[in-house]
Short mmCIF file of C-alpha atoms in Angstrom, two decimals:
data_model
loop_
_atom_site.label_atom_id
_atom_site.label_comp_id
_atom_site.label_asym_id
_atom_site.label_seq_id
_atom_site.Cartn_x
_atom_site.Cartn_y
_atom_site.Cartn_z
CA MET A 1 -46.79 -10.48 -7.67
CA ALA A 2 -43.45 -9.14 -8.87
CA LYS A 3 -40.58 -11.48 -9.52
CA PRO A 4 -37.98 -10.98 -6.78
CA THR A 5 -34.41 -10.04 -7.62
CA VAL A 6 -31.52 -12.06 -6.23
CA LYS A 7 -27.83 -11.21 -6.26
CA ALA A 8 -24.83 -13.51 -6.43
CA VAL A 9 -21.55 -13.98 -4.60
CA LEU A 10 -18.67 -15.86 -6.24
CA LEU A 11 -17.52 -18.60 -3.83
CA SER A 12 -14.81 -20.13 -6.04
CA PRO A 13 -11.50 -18.48 -7.00
CA GLN A 14 -11.63 -15.42 -9.26
CA ARG A 15 -11.14 -16.54 -12.87
CA GLU A 16 -12.91 -16.33 -16.19
CA LEU A 17 -16.28 -18.01 -15.86
CA GLY A 18 -17.00 -20.87 -18.22
CA ALA A 19 -13.79 -22.87 -18.02
CA LYS A 20 -15.28 -25.03 -15.25
CA PRO A 21 -18.81 -26.42 -14.87
CA LEU A 22 -21.17 -23.98 -13.12
CA LEU A 23 -22.55 -24.81 -9.68
CA VAL A 24 -25.22 -22.51 -8.19
CA VAL A 25 -25.94 -22.81 -4.46
CA GLY A 26 -28.95 -21.49 -2.57
CA PRO A 27 -29.55 -20.43 1.04
CA SER A 28 -31.81 -21.34 3.91
CA LEU A 29 -34.28 -18.74 5.21
CA GLY A 30 -32.49 -16.23 7.43
CA THR A 31 -28.99 -17.11 6.19
CA SER A 32 -26.76 -15.79 3.42
CA THR A 33 -24.08 -17.16 1.12
CA VAL A 34 -21.98 -17.53 4.32
CA LEU A 35 -23.83 -20.86 4.62
CA TRP A 36 -21.89 -22.11 1.58
CA THR A 37 -18.49 -20.44 2.11
CA GLU A 38 -16.60 -23.55 3.21
CA THR A 39 -18.34 -26.10 0.98
CA GLY A 40 -17.97 -23.70 -1.97
CA ALA A 41 -14.24 -23.33 -1.29
CA LEU A 42 -13.82 -27.12 -1.20
CA LEU A 43 -15.49 -27.44 -4.62
CA GLY A 44 -14.02 -24.25 -6.07
CA ASP A 45 -11.09 -25.83 -7.89
CA GLU A 46 -13.38 -28.02 -9.99
CA TYR A 47 -16.50 -25.83 -10.30
CA ASP A 48 -17.38 -22.18 -10.73
CA VAL A 49 -19.45 -21.81 -7.56
CA ILE A 50 -21.98 -18.99 -7.33
CA GLY A 51 -24.12 -18.48 -4.25
CA TRP A 52 -27.29 -16.38 -4.22
CA ASP A 53 -29.03 -14.54 -1.39
CA LEU A 54 -32.75 -14.47 -0.70
CA PRO A 55 -34.53 -11.11 -1.10
CA GLY A 56 -33.58 -8.79 1.76
CA HIS A 57 -30.83 -11.15 2.92
CA GLY A 58 -27.08 -10.77 2.37
CA ILE A 59 -26.51 -8.64 -0.74
CA SER A 60 -29.92 -9.16 -2.41
CA PRO A 61 -32.25 -6.16 -2.50
CA THR A 62 -35.32 -6.02 -0.28
CA THR A 63 -38.74 -6.62 -1.73
CA THR A 64 -42.02 -4.87 -0.97
CA GLU A 65 -44.21 -7.48 -2.66
CA GLY A 66 -44.95 -11.11 -2.11
CA PHE A 67 -43.63 -13.89 -4.35
CA ASP A 68 -43.80 -17.66 -4.54
CA VAL A 69 -41.08 -20.29 -4.69
CA ALA A 70 -41.57 -20.76 -8.43
CA GLU A 71 -40.74 -17.06 -8.89
CA LEU A 72 -37.60 -17.51 -6.81
CA ALA A 73 -36.62 -20.28 -9.22
CA ASP A 74 -37.23 -17.91 -12.15
CA ALA A 75 -35.04 -15.31 -10.41
CA VAL A 76 -32.21 -17.85 -10.10
CA VAL A 77 -32.41 -18.59 -13.83
CA ASP A 78 -32.36 -14.84 -14.55
CA LEU A 79 -29.28 -14.56 -12.35
CA VAL A 80 -27.50 -17.35 -14.23
CA ASP A 81 -28.46 -15.74 -17.55
CA SER A 82 -26.98 -12.44 -16.39
CA VAL A 83 -23.64 -14.19 -15.78
CA SER A 84 -23.65 -16.85 -18.49
CA PRO A 85 -26.67 -16.63 -20.84
CA GLY A 86 -28.38 -19.96 -21.45
CA ALA A 87 -25.82 -21.94 -19.42
CA THR A 88 -26.72 -25.27 -17.88
CA PHE A 89 -25.69 -25.65 -14.25
CA HIS A 90 -25.56 -27.91 -11.23
CA TYR A 91 -27.76 -26.66 -8.39
CA ALA A 92 -27.69 -27.25 -4.65
CA GLY A 93 -29.88 -25.53 -2.07
CA VAL A 94 -30.72 -25.74 1.63
CA SER A 95 -34.26 -25.52 3.06
CA LEU A 96 -35.97 -22.67 1.12
CA GLY A 97 -33.01 -22.83 -1.28
CA GLY A 98 -33.69 -26.57 -1.66
CA ALA A 99 -37.39 -25.92 -2.27
CA THR A 100 -36.27 -23.49 -4.97
CA GLY A 101 -34.19 -26.34 -6.39
CA LEU A 102 -37.24 -28.59 -6.63
CA GLN A 103 -39.06 -25.78 -8.48
CA LEU A 104 -36.07 -25.45 -10.82
CA GLY A 105 -36.33 -29.18 -11.47
CA LEU A 106 -40.05 -28.86 -12.22
CA LYS A 107 -39.97 -25.67 -14.28
CA HIS A 108 -36.43 -25.31 -15.65
CA GLY A 109 -35.22 -28.92 -15.77
CA ASP A 110 -33.64 -28.33 -19.18
CA ARG A 111 -31.18 -25.91 -17.52
CA LEU A 112 -30.07 -28.26 -14.73
CA ARG A 113 -27.24 -30.78 -14.90
CA SER A 114 -27.90 -32.15 -11.42
CA LEU A 115 -29.86 -31.19 -8.32
CA SER A 116 -28.88 -31.47 -4.64
CA VAL A 117 -31.79 -30.82 -2.28
CA GLN A 118 -30.43 -30.35 1.24
CA CYS A 119 -32.34 -30.19 4.55
CA SER A 120 -35.47 -29.60 2.50
CA GLY A 121 -38.41 -31.27 0.82
CA PRO A 122 -41.58 -30.79 -1.23
CA LYS A 123 -43.47 -29.23 1.71
CA LEU A 124 -41.88 -27.65 4.78
CA GLY A 125 -43.74 -27.01 8.03
CA THR A 126 -47.39 -25.96 8.04
CA PRO A 127 -49.02 -22.99 6.33
CA GLU A 128 -50.34 -21.80 9.72
CA GLY A 129 -46.87 -21.94 11.29
CA TRP A 130 -45.27 -19.97 8.47
CA LEU A 131 -48.01 -17.33 8.37
CA GLU A 132 -47.78 -16.88 12.13
CA ARG A 133 -43.99 -16.48 11.86
CA ALA A 134 -44.39 -13.97 9.02
CA GLU A 135 -46.70 -11.87 11.19
CA THR A 136 -44.39 -12.05 14.23
CA VAL A 137 -41.28 -11.01 12.28
CA ARG A 138 -43.14 -8.26 10.43
CA LYS A 139 -44.06 -6.77 13.82
CA LEU A 140 -40.94 -7.49 15.89
CA GLY A 141 -38.09 -7.91 13.40
CA THR A 142 -35.75 -10.82 12.70
CA PRO A 143 -33.86 -10.71 16.05
CA VAL A 144 -36.95 -12.32 17.62
CA MET A 145 -36.08 -15.47 15.61
CA ILE A 146 -32.46 -15.80 16.77
CA GLN A 147 -32.88 -18.11 19.75
CA GLY A 148 -35.33 -20.47 18.04
CA SER A 149 -33.25 -20.56 14.86
CA ALA A 150 -30.06 -21.33 16.81
CA GLU A 151 -31.86 -24.34 18.32
CA ARG A 152 -33.30 -25.50 14.98
CA TRP A 153 -30.32 -24.87 12.74
CA PHE A 154 -27.43 -26.67 14.37
CA GLY A 155 -26.76 -30.20 15.57
CA PRO A 156 -25.73 -30.74 19.21
CA GLY A 157 -22.50 -28.99 20.21
CA PHE A 158 -21.94 -27.27 16.86
CA MET A 159 -22.12 -23.72 18.21
CA ASP A 160 -19.46 -24.56 20.81
CA ARG A 161 -17.21 -26.26 18.26
CA GLN A 162 -17.65 -23.63 15.53
CA PRO A 163 -18.50 -20.32 17.23
CA GLU A 164 -17.33 -18.20 14.30
CA ILE A 165 -19.44 -19.75 11.53
CA SER A 166 -22.53 -20.12 13.76
CA SER A 167 -22.20 -16.50 14.86
CA ARG A 168 -21.84 -15.29 11.25
CA LEU A 169 -24.99 -17.19 10.27
CA LEU A 170 -26.98 -15.76 13.21
CA HIS A 171 -25.74 -12.27 12.29
CA ALA A 172 -27.08 -12.81 8.75
CA LEU A 173 -30.47 -13.57 10.31
CA ARG A 174 -30.31 -10.50 12.56
CA ASP A 175 -29.43 -8.28 9.59
CA ALA A 176 -32.10 -9.66 7.22
CA ASP A 177 -34.91 -7.29 6.23
CA ARG A 178 -37.97 -8.14 8.32
CA PHE A 179 -40.47 -7.60 5.49
CA SER A 180 -38.52 -9.66 2.94
CA TYR A 181 -38.10 -12.42 5.55
CA SER A 182 -41.87 -12.39 6.11
CA PHE A 183 -42.53 -12.67 2.36
CA CYS A 184 -40.19 -15.71 2.32
CA CYS A 185 -42.28 -17.25 5.13
CA GLU A 186 -45.44 -16.67 3.09
CA ALA A 187 -43.82 -18.30 0.05
CA LEU A 188 -43.04 -21.36 2.20
CA ALA A 189 -46.61 -21.39 3.53
CA ALA A 190 -47.90 -21.78 -0.04
CA PHE A 191 -45.21 -24.27 -1.15
CA ASP A 192 -46.32 -27.87 -1.71
CA VAL A 193 -45.04 -29.83 -4.72
CA ARG A 194 -45.52 -33.35 -3.30
CA GLU A 195 -47.84 -34.33 -6.14
CA GLN A 196 -45.47 -33.00 -8.80
CA LEU A 197 -42.20 -34.71 -7.82
CA GLY A 198 -42.71 -37.45 -10.41
CA SER A 199 -42.15 -34.97 -13.23
CA ILE A 200 -38.58 -34.14 -12.11
CA THR A 201 -36.19 -35.80 -14.56
CA VAL A 202 -32.92 -34.21 -13.37
CA PRO A 203 -30.64 -36.55 -11.39
CA THR A 204 -31.33 -35.58 -7.77
CA GLN A 205 -29.69 -36.19 -4.42
CA ALA A 206 -31.53 -35.42 -1.18
CA ILE A 207 -29.25 -34.81 1.83
CA ALA A 208 -30.69 -34.67 5.35
CA GLY A 209 -29.28 -34.17 8.84
CA VAL A 210 -30.24 -36.85 11.35
CA GLU A 211 -30.67 -34.08 13.97
CA ASP A 212 -32.87 -31.94 11.70
CA ASN A 213 -36.40 -31.59 13.05
CA VAL A 214 -37.49 -29.32 10.19
CA ALA A 215 -36.59 -31.61 7.28
CA PRO A 216 -35.58 -34.99 8.74
CA PRO A 217 -34.19 -37.94 6.74
CA SER A 218 -37.77 -39.23 6.25
CA MET A 219 -38.44 -36.11 4.17
CA ALA A 220 -35.39 -36.79 1.99
CA GLU A 221 -36.70 -40.34 1.49
CA GLU A 222 -40.13 -38.95 0.57
CA THR A 223 -38.54 -36.61 -1.99
CA VAL A 224 -36.56 -39.47 -3.53
CA ALA A 225 -39.58 -41.79 -3.62
CA GLY A 226 -41.68 -39.12 -5.35
CA ILE A 227 -39.07 -38.54 -8.04
CA ARG A 228 -38.48 -42.26 -8.58
CA ALA A 229 -42.22 -42.85 -8.89
CA GLY A 230 -42.13 -40.81 -12.10
CA GLY A 231 -39.11 -42.71 -13.43
CA GLY A 232 -36.49 -40.18 -12.35
CA PHE A 233 -33.15 -40.95 -10.70
CA ALA A 234 -32.76 -39.89 -7.07
CA VAL A 235 -30.76 -40.93 -4.00
CA ALA A 236 -31.01 -39.98 -0.30
CA GLU A 237 -28.17 -39.41 2.18
CA ALA A 238 -28.47 -38.97 5.96
CA LEU A 239 -25.71 -37.22 7.93
CA ASP A 240 -25.17 -38.09 11.60
CA GLY A 241 -24.87 -35.22 14.07
CA VAL A 242 -26.03 -32.65 11.50
CA GLY A 243 -29.02 -30.32 11.97
CA HIS A 244 -30.67 -28.03 9.41
CA LEU A 245 -27.65 -26.34 7.78
CA ALA A 246 -25.63 -29.24 6.37
CA PRO A 247 -23.10 -27.29 4.22
CA ALA A 248 -22.06 -25.16 7.22
CA GLU A 249 -22.09 -28.01 9.73
CA ALA A 250 -20.35 -30.70 7.65
CA PRO A 251 -18.68 -28.94 4.69
CA ALA A 252 -16.20 -31.70 3.87
CA VAL A 253 -18.85 -34.43 3.93
CA VAL A 254 -21.35 -32.37 1.91
CA ALA A 255 -18.69 -31.33 -0.64
CA GLY A 256 -17.65 -34.97 -1.02
CA LEU A 257 -21.21 -36.20 -1.56
CA MET A 258 -21.91 -33.40 -4.03
CA ARG A 259 -18.67 -33.90 -5.95
CA THR A 260 -19.28 -37.63 -6.39
CA PHE A 261 -22.90 -37.10 -7.39
CA MET A 262 -22.15 -34.31 -9.88
CA LYS A 263 -19.33 -36.29 -11.49
CA GLU A 264 -21.34 -39.51 -11.79
CA ASN A 265 -24.72 -38.05 -12.71
CA GLY A 266 -24.23 -34.54 -14.10
CA LEU A 267 -25.66 -34.44 -17.58
#
């Protein structure tokens, strides 16, 4: 397996990096840094906010080899080191980006100041489901996922209320490289860190959407319980009316929860 390469987009105002604390934000499968545009802007006066794209999504290069979630976490650290060598940073990620956050907490905890795991958990879906999806997308391309993703991603009425942001997110899915998307599915199929949560020592918040069928509030509670069982500090938050893409669906609420958590618990 080759370590994937991920590229970054600056979501806070253009200025010299380093004057503000660094916040790195990660995407959900099939999305891009567009997921974080609004939340990043709301936090951009206080934090240098950098979003990264999954392989073959957004501006990140495609990959022709498989990888696992731990290697995605390594790629995020490499990305940070390319911008600010050795810097510690706050991290927030959604779904696969949140799973990457848990791996950062397990493997690179010394680099993290705080961790926000959103619409995610220590195991997502079933291996069979992910492998089947990988095969389907490899054959038919990412557009085959658009209808199902639209139903899974957003809480009731969101697409009518926010047609522009929902359409931009679905376009990111349509434009994603089918092979890289399939490798991401295979990484999720192999991902299960339920037994390791107790070794996460970074202050962690787990945010879930009440309308999220992929990673419901019970999964956020499970994540928190696992971390607390090892003596770590973790809190769970549930957001009414929100589906699987919290930072896009409720940017002001998510930015507020993150800001409070980072200020009170960031190392």
